[in-house]
Short mmCIF file of C-alpha atoms and ligand atoms in Angstrom, two decimals:
data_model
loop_
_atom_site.label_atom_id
_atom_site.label_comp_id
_atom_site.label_asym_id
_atom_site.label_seq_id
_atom_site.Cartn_x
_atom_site.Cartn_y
_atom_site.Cartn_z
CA UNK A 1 -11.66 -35.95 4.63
CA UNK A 2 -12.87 -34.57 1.41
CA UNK A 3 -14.82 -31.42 1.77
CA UNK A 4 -16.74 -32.13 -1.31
CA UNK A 5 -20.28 -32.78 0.38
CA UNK A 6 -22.21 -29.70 1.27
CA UNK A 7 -22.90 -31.51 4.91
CA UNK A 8 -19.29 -31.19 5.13
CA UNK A 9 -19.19 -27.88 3.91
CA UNK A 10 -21.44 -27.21 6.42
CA UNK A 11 -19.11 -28.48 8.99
CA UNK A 12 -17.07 -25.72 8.15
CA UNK A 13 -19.38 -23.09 8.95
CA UNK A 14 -18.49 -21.52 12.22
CA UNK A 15 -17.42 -18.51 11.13
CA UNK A 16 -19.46 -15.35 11.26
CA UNK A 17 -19.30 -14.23 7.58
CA UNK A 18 -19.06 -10.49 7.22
CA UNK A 19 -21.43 -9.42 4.46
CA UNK A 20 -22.83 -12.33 4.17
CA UNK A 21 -26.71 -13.64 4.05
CA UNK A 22 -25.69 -16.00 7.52
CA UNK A 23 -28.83 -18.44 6.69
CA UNK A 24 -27.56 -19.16 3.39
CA UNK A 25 -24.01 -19.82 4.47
CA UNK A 26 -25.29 -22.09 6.63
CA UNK A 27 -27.43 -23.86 4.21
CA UNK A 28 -25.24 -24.06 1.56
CA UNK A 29 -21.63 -23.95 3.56
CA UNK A 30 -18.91 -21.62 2.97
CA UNK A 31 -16.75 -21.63 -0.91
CA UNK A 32 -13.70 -22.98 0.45
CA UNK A 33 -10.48 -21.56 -0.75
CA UNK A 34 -7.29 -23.41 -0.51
CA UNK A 35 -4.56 -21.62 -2.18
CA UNK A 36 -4.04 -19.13 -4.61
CA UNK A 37 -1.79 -18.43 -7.93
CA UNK A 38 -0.70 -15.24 -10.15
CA UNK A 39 -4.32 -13.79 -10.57
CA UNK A 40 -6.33 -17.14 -10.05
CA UNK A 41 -7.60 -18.64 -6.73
CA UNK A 42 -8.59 -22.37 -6.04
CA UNK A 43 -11.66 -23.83 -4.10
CA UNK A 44 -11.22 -27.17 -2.37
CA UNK A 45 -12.55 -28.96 -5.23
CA UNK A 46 -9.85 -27.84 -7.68
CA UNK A 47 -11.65 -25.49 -9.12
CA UNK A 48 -9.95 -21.99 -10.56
CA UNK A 49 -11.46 -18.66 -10.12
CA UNK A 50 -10.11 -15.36 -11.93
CA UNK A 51 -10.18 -13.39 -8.94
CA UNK A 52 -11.29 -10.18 -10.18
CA UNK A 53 -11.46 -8.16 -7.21
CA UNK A 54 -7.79 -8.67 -6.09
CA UNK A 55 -9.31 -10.40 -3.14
CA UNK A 56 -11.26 -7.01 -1.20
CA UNK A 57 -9.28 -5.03 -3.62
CA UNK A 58 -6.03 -5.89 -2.28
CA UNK A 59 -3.90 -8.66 -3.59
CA UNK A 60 -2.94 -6.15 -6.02
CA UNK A 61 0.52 -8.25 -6.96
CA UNK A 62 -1.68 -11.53 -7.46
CA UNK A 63 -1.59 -14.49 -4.96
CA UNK A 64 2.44 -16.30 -5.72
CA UNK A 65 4.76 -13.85 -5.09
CA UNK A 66 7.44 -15.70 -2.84
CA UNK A 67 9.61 -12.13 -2.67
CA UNK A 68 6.82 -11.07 -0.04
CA UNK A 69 6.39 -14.29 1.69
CA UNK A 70 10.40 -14.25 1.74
CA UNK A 71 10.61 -10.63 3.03
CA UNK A 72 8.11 -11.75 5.79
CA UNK A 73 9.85 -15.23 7.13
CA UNK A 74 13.19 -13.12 7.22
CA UNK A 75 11.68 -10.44 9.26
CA UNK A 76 10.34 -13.16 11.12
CA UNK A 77 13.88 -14.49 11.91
CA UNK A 78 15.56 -11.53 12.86
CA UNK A 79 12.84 -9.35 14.71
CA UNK A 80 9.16 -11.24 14.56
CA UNK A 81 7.54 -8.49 17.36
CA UNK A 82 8.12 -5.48 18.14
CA UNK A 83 6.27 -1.59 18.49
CA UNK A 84 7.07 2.20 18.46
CA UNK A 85 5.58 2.87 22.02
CA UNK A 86 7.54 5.16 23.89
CA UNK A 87 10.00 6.42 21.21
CA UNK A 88 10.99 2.97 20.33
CA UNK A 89 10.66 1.26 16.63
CA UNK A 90 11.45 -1.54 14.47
CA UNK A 91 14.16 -0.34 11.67
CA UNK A 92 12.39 -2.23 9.26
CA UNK A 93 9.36 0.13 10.18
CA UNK A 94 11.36 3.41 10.47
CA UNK A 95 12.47 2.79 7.26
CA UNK A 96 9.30 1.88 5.49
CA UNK A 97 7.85 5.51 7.50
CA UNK A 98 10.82 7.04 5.40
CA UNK A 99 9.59 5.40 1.93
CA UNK A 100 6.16 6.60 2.63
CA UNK A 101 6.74 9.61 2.93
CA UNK A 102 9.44 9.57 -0.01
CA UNK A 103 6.18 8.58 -2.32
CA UNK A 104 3.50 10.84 -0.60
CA UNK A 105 1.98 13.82 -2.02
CA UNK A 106 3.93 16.73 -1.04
CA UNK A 107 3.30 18.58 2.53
CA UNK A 108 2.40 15.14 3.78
CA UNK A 109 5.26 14.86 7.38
CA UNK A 110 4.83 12.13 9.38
CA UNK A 111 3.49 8.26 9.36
CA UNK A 112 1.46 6.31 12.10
CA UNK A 113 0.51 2.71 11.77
CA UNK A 114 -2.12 0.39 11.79
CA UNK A 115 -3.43 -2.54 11.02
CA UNK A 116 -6.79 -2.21 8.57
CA UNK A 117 -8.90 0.82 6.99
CA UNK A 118 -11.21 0.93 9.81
CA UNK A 119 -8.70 1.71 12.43
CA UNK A 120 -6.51 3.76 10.30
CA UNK A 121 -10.33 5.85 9.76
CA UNK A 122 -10.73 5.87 13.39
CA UNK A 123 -7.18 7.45 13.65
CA UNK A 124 -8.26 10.24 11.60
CA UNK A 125 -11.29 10.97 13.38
CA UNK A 126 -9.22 10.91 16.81
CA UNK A 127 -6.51 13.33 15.29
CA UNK A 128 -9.09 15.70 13.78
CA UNK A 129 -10.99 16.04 17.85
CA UNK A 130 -7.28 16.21 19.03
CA UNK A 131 -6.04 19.15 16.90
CA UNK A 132 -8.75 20.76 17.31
CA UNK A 133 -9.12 20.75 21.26
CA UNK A 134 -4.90 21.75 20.94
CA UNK A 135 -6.57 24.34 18.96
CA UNK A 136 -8.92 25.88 21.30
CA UNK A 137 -11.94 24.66 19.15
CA UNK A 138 -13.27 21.92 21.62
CA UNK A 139 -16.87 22.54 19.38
CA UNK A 140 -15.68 21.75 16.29
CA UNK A 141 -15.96 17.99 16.54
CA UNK A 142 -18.47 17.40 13.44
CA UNK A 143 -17.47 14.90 10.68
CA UNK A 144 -18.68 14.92 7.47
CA UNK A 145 -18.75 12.19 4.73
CA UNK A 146 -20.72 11.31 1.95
CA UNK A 147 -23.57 8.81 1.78
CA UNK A 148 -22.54 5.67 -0.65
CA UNK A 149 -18.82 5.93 0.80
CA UNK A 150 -17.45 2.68 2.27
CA UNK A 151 -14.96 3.73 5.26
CA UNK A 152 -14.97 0.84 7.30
CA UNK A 153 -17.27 -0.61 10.15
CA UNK A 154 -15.70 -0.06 13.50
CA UNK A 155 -18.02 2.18 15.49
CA UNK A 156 -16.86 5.56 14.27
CA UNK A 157 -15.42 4.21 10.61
CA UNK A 158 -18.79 2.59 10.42
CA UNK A 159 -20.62 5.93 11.10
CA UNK A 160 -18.63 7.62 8.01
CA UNK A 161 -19.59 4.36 6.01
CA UNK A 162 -22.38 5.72 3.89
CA UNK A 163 -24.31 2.59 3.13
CA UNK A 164 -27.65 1.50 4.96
CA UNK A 165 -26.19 -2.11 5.88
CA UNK A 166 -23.16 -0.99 8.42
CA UNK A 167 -25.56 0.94 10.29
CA UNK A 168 -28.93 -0.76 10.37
CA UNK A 169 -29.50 -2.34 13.51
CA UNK A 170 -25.92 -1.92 14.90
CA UNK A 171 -27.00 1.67 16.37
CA UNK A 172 -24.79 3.97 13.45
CA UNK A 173 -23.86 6.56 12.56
CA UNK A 174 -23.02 8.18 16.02
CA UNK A 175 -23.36 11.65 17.21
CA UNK A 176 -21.10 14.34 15.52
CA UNK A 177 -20.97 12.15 11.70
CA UNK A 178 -23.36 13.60 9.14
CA UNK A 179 -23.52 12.58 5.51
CA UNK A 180 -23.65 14.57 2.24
CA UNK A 181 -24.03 13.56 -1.51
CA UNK A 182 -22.46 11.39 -2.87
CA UNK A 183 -20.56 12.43 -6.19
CA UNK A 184 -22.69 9.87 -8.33
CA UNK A 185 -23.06 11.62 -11.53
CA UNK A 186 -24.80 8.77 -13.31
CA UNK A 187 -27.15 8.57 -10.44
CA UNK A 188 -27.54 11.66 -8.93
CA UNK A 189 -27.49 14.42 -11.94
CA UNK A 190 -30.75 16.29 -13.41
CA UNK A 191 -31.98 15.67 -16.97
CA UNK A 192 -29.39 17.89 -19.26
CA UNK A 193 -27.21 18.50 -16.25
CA UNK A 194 -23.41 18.41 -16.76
CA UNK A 195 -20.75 17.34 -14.94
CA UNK A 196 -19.62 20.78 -13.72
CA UNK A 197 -22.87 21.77 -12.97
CA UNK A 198 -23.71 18.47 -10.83
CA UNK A 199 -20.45 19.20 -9.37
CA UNK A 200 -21.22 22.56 -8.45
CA UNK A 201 -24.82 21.62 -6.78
CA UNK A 202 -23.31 18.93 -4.90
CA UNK A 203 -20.69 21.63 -3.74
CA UNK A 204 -23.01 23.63 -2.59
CA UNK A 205 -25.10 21.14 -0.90
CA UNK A 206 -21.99 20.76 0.90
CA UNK A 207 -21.76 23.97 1.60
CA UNK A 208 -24.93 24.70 3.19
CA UNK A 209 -24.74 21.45 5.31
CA UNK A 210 -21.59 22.95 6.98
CA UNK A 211 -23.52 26.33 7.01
CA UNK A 212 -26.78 24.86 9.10
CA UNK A 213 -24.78 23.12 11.28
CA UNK A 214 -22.03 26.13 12.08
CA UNK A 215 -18.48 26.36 10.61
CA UNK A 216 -17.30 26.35 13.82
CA UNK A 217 -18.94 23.09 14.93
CA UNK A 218 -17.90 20.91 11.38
CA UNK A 219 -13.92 19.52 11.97
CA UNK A 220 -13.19 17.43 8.87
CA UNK A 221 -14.54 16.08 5.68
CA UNK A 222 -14.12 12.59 4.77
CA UNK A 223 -13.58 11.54 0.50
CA UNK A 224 -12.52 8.18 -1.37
CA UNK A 225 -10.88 9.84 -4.41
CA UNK A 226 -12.50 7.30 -6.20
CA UNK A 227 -15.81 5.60 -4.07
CA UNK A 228 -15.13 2.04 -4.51
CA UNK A 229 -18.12 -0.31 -2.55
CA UNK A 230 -20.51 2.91 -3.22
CA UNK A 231 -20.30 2.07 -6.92
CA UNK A 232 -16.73 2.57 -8.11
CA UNK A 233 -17.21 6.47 -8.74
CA UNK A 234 -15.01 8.34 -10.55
CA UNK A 235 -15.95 11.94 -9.53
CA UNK A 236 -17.47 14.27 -12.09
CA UNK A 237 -15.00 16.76 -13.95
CA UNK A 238 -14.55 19.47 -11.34
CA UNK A 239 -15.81 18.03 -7.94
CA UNK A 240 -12.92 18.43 -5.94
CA UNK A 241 -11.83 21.21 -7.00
CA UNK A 242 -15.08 22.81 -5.61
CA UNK A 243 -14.97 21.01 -2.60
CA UNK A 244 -11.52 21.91 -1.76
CA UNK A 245 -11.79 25.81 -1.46
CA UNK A 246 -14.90 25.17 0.52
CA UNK A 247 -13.36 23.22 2.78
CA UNK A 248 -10.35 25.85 3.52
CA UNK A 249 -12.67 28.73 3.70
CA UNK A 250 -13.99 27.35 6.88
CA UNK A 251 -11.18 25.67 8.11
CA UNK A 252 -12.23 21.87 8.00
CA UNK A 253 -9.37 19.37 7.83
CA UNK A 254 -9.57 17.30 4.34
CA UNK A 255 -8.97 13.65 4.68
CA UNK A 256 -8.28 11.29 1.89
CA UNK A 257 -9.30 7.74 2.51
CA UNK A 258 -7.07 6.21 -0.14
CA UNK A 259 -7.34 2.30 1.20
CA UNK A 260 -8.26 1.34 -2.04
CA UNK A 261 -7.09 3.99 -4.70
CA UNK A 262 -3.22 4.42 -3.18
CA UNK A 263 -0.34 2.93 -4.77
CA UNK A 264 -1.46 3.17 -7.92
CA UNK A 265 -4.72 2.52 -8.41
CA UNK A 266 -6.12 5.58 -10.35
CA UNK A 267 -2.66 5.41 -12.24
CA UNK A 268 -0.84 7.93 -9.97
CA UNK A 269 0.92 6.63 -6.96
CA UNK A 270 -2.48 8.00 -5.09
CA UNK A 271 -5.61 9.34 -5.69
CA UNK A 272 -4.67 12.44 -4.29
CA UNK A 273 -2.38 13.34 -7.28
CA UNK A 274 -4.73 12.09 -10.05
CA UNK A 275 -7.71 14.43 -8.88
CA UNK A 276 -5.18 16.98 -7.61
CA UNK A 277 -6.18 16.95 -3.53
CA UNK A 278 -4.52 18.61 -0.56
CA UNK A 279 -5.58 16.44 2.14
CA UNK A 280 -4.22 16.90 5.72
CA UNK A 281 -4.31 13.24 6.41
CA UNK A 282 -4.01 10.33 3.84
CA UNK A 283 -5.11 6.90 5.10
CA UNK A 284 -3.91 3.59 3.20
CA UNK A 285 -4.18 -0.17 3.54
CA UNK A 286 -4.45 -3.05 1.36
CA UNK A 287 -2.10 -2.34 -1.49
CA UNK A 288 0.10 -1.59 0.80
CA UNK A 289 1.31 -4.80 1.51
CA UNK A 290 -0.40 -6.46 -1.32
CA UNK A 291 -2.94 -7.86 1.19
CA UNK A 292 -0.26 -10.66 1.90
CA UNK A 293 -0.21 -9.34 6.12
CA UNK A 294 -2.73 -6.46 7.62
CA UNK A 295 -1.25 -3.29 8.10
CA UNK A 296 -2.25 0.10 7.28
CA UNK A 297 -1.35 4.20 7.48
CA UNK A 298 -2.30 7.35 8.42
CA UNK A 299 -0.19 10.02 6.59
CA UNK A 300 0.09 12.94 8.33
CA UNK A 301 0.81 16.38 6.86
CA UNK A 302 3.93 18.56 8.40
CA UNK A 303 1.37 21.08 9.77
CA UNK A 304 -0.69 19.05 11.89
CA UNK A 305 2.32 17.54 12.98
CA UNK A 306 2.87 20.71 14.20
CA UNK A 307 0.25 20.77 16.12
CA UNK A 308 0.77 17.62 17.84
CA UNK A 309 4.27 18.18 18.40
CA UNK A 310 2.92 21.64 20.65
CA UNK A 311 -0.13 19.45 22.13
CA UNK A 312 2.55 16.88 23.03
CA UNK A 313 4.92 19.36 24.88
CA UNK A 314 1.34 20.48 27.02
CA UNK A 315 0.19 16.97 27.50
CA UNK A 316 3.97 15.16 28.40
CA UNK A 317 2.25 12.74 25.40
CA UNK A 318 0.81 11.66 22.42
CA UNK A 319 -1.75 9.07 23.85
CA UNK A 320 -2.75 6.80 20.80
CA UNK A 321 -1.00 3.72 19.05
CA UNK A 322 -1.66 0.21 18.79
CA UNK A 323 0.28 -2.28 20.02
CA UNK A 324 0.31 -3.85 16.65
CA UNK A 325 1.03 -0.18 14.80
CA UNK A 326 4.65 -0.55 13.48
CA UNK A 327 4.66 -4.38 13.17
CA UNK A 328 8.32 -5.32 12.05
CA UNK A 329 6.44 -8.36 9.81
CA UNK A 330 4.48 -6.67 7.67
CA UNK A 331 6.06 -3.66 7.45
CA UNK A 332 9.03 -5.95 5.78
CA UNK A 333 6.32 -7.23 3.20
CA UNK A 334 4.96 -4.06 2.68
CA UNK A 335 8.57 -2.34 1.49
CA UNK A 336 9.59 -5.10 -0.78
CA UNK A 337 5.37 -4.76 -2.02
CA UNK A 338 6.92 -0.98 -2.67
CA UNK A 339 9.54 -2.13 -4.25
CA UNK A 340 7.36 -3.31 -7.56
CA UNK A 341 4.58 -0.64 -7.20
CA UNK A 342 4.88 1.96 -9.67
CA UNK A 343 2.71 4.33 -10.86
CA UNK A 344 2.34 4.58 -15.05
CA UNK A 345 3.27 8.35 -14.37
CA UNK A 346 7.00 7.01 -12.60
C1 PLP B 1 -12.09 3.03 0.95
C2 PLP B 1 -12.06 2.08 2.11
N1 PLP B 1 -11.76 2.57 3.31
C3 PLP B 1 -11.71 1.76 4.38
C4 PLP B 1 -11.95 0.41 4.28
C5 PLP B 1 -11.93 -0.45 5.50
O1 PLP B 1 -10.81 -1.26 5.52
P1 PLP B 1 -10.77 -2.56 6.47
O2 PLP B 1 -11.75 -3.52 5.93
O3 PLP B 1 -9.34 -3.00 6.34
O4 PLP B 1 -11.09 -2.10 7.85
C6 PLP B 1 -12.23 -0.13 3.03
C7 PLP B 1 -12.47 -1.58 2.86
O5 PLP B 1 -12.80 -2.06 1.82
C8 PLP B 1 -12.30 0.72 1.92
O6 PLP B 1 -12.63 0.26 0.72
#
């Protein structure tokens, strides 16, 4: 049947579209896509598309590269399932851990998988309450993140997400997430105000959030290096380095949601690098495998391994993981994917 006719377009629509106007899609039907090649995609018509996005920003190798579809069919062969529950793994995954960490920012230990941004988010959240009740700090539980920031929509990535539309109606943010400025210097600044000095306010605005709600209560802080759905926002000259000393001087862990600016998006291998950040946990998706299979990453820094290593030998275990996390499959795609990322600076 051709799917030319928008009756049989509508045909097609039983999907839930996310972000998506639902009446229209039914009205109108969905845009069909059929198959993709180098940087162009195809509707069912024939028609080509420069897909400027990458996709959701992650078909960062275009849409025809048979080396990852290769790399997946002959993981599929030789081991198609299996995890890293109870101190087993794939090799294929152990040794994409090992190139991870081989490319990380420095001080960054230890690699736990998953399978979008969201859940790797949600990770980060969980290890941030976790350290901190190893800790001793069972009150200091707050999250912060910035309003226009785009972390996902699962219930607690959704919370961080900093945009009106993953909240409204679906009962978000929860208890414990607060929001802060966004670094929108086009936006946000005063007449005459520079950079620095936008930077500096917004710093402080920071600063006196975590003050009002107690030091001791506020756990981690939440930053794209680069906002991407907010607006694509490069941060204004000095931001982080602001943010950073505030964040040590009252002990709140620093993580880096890089699921769109890692491997080599900001022309570093990370974001991290480019605007000089010491975050205690990195997340990353998408480019990761060049969006060909889902899978994504916490990266976790040697001293909050630490702790978990100590909270481990109280507990008998470390009680998180997917079944999913460590994949063989795309874990395969994802190290040949590494195998043509570079960064201009390598
Ligand atoms: C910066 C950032 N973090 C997290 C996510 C959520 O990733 P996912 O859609 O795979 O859950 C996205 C998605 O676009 C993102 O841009």
């Amino acid at each position: 049947m051709s799917l030319t006719t928008s009756a049989a377009r509508r045909d097609l629509a039983f999907h839930l579209h996310p972000s998506t106007n639902l009446r229209q899609v039914q009205t109108d039907g969905p845009l069909v896509i059929t198959r993709g090649e180098g940087v162009y995609v195809y509707d069912d018509e024939g028609r080509r598309y420069l897909e400027g996005m990458s996709g959701l920003w992650c078909a960062s190798l275009g849409f025809s590269e048979r080396r990852l579809a290769e790399a997946a069919y002959r993981q599929m062969l030789e081991l198609p399932f299996y995890h890293s529950f109870g101190g087993k793994v794939p090799a294929i995954s152990a040794e994409l851990a090992e190139r991870l960490i081989g490319i990380a920012p420095a001080g960054m230990g230890r690699v736990l998988f998953a399978n979008s941004g969201s859940e790797a988010n949600d990770t980060a959240i969980k290890l941030a309450w976790y350290v901190n009740n190893a800790l001793g700090r069972p009150q200091k539980k707050k999250i912060i993140a910035r309003r226009r920031a785009y972390h996902g929509v699962t219930i607690a990535s959704g919370s961080l997400t900093g945009l009106a539309f993953a909240h409204t109606d679906f009962d978000l943010p929860i208890d414990r997430v607060l929001h802060t400025d966004a670094a929108d210097y086009y936006r946000g600044a005063q007449a005459g105000e520079s950079e620095e000095a936008f930077a500096a306010r917004l710093a402080d605005g920071l600063e006196q959030l975590i003050l009002r709600e107690g030091p001791d209560t506020v756990a981690a802080f939440f930053a794209e290096p680069v906002m991407g759905a907010g607006g694509v926002l490069v941060p204004p000259a000095t931001y982080f380095d602001r943010v950073q000393p505030i964040l040590r001087k009252y002990d709140i862990l620093f993580v880096a949601d890089e699921v769109i600016c890692g491997f080599g998006r900001t022309g570093q291998m990370f974001g991290t690098q480019t605007f000089d950040l010491k975050p205690d946990i990195i997340t990353v998706a998408k480019a990761l495998s060049a969006g060909y299979l889902p899978i994504s990453a916490n990266l976790v820094s040697n001293a909050l391994y630490d702790v978990l290593l100590a909270q481990s030998d109280k507990l008998g275990i470390f009680g998180h993981g997917y079944t999913y996390s460590s994949h063989p499959v795309p874990a395969a795609v994802a190290l040949e994917t590494l195998r043509s990322t570079r960064s201009a600076t390598s």
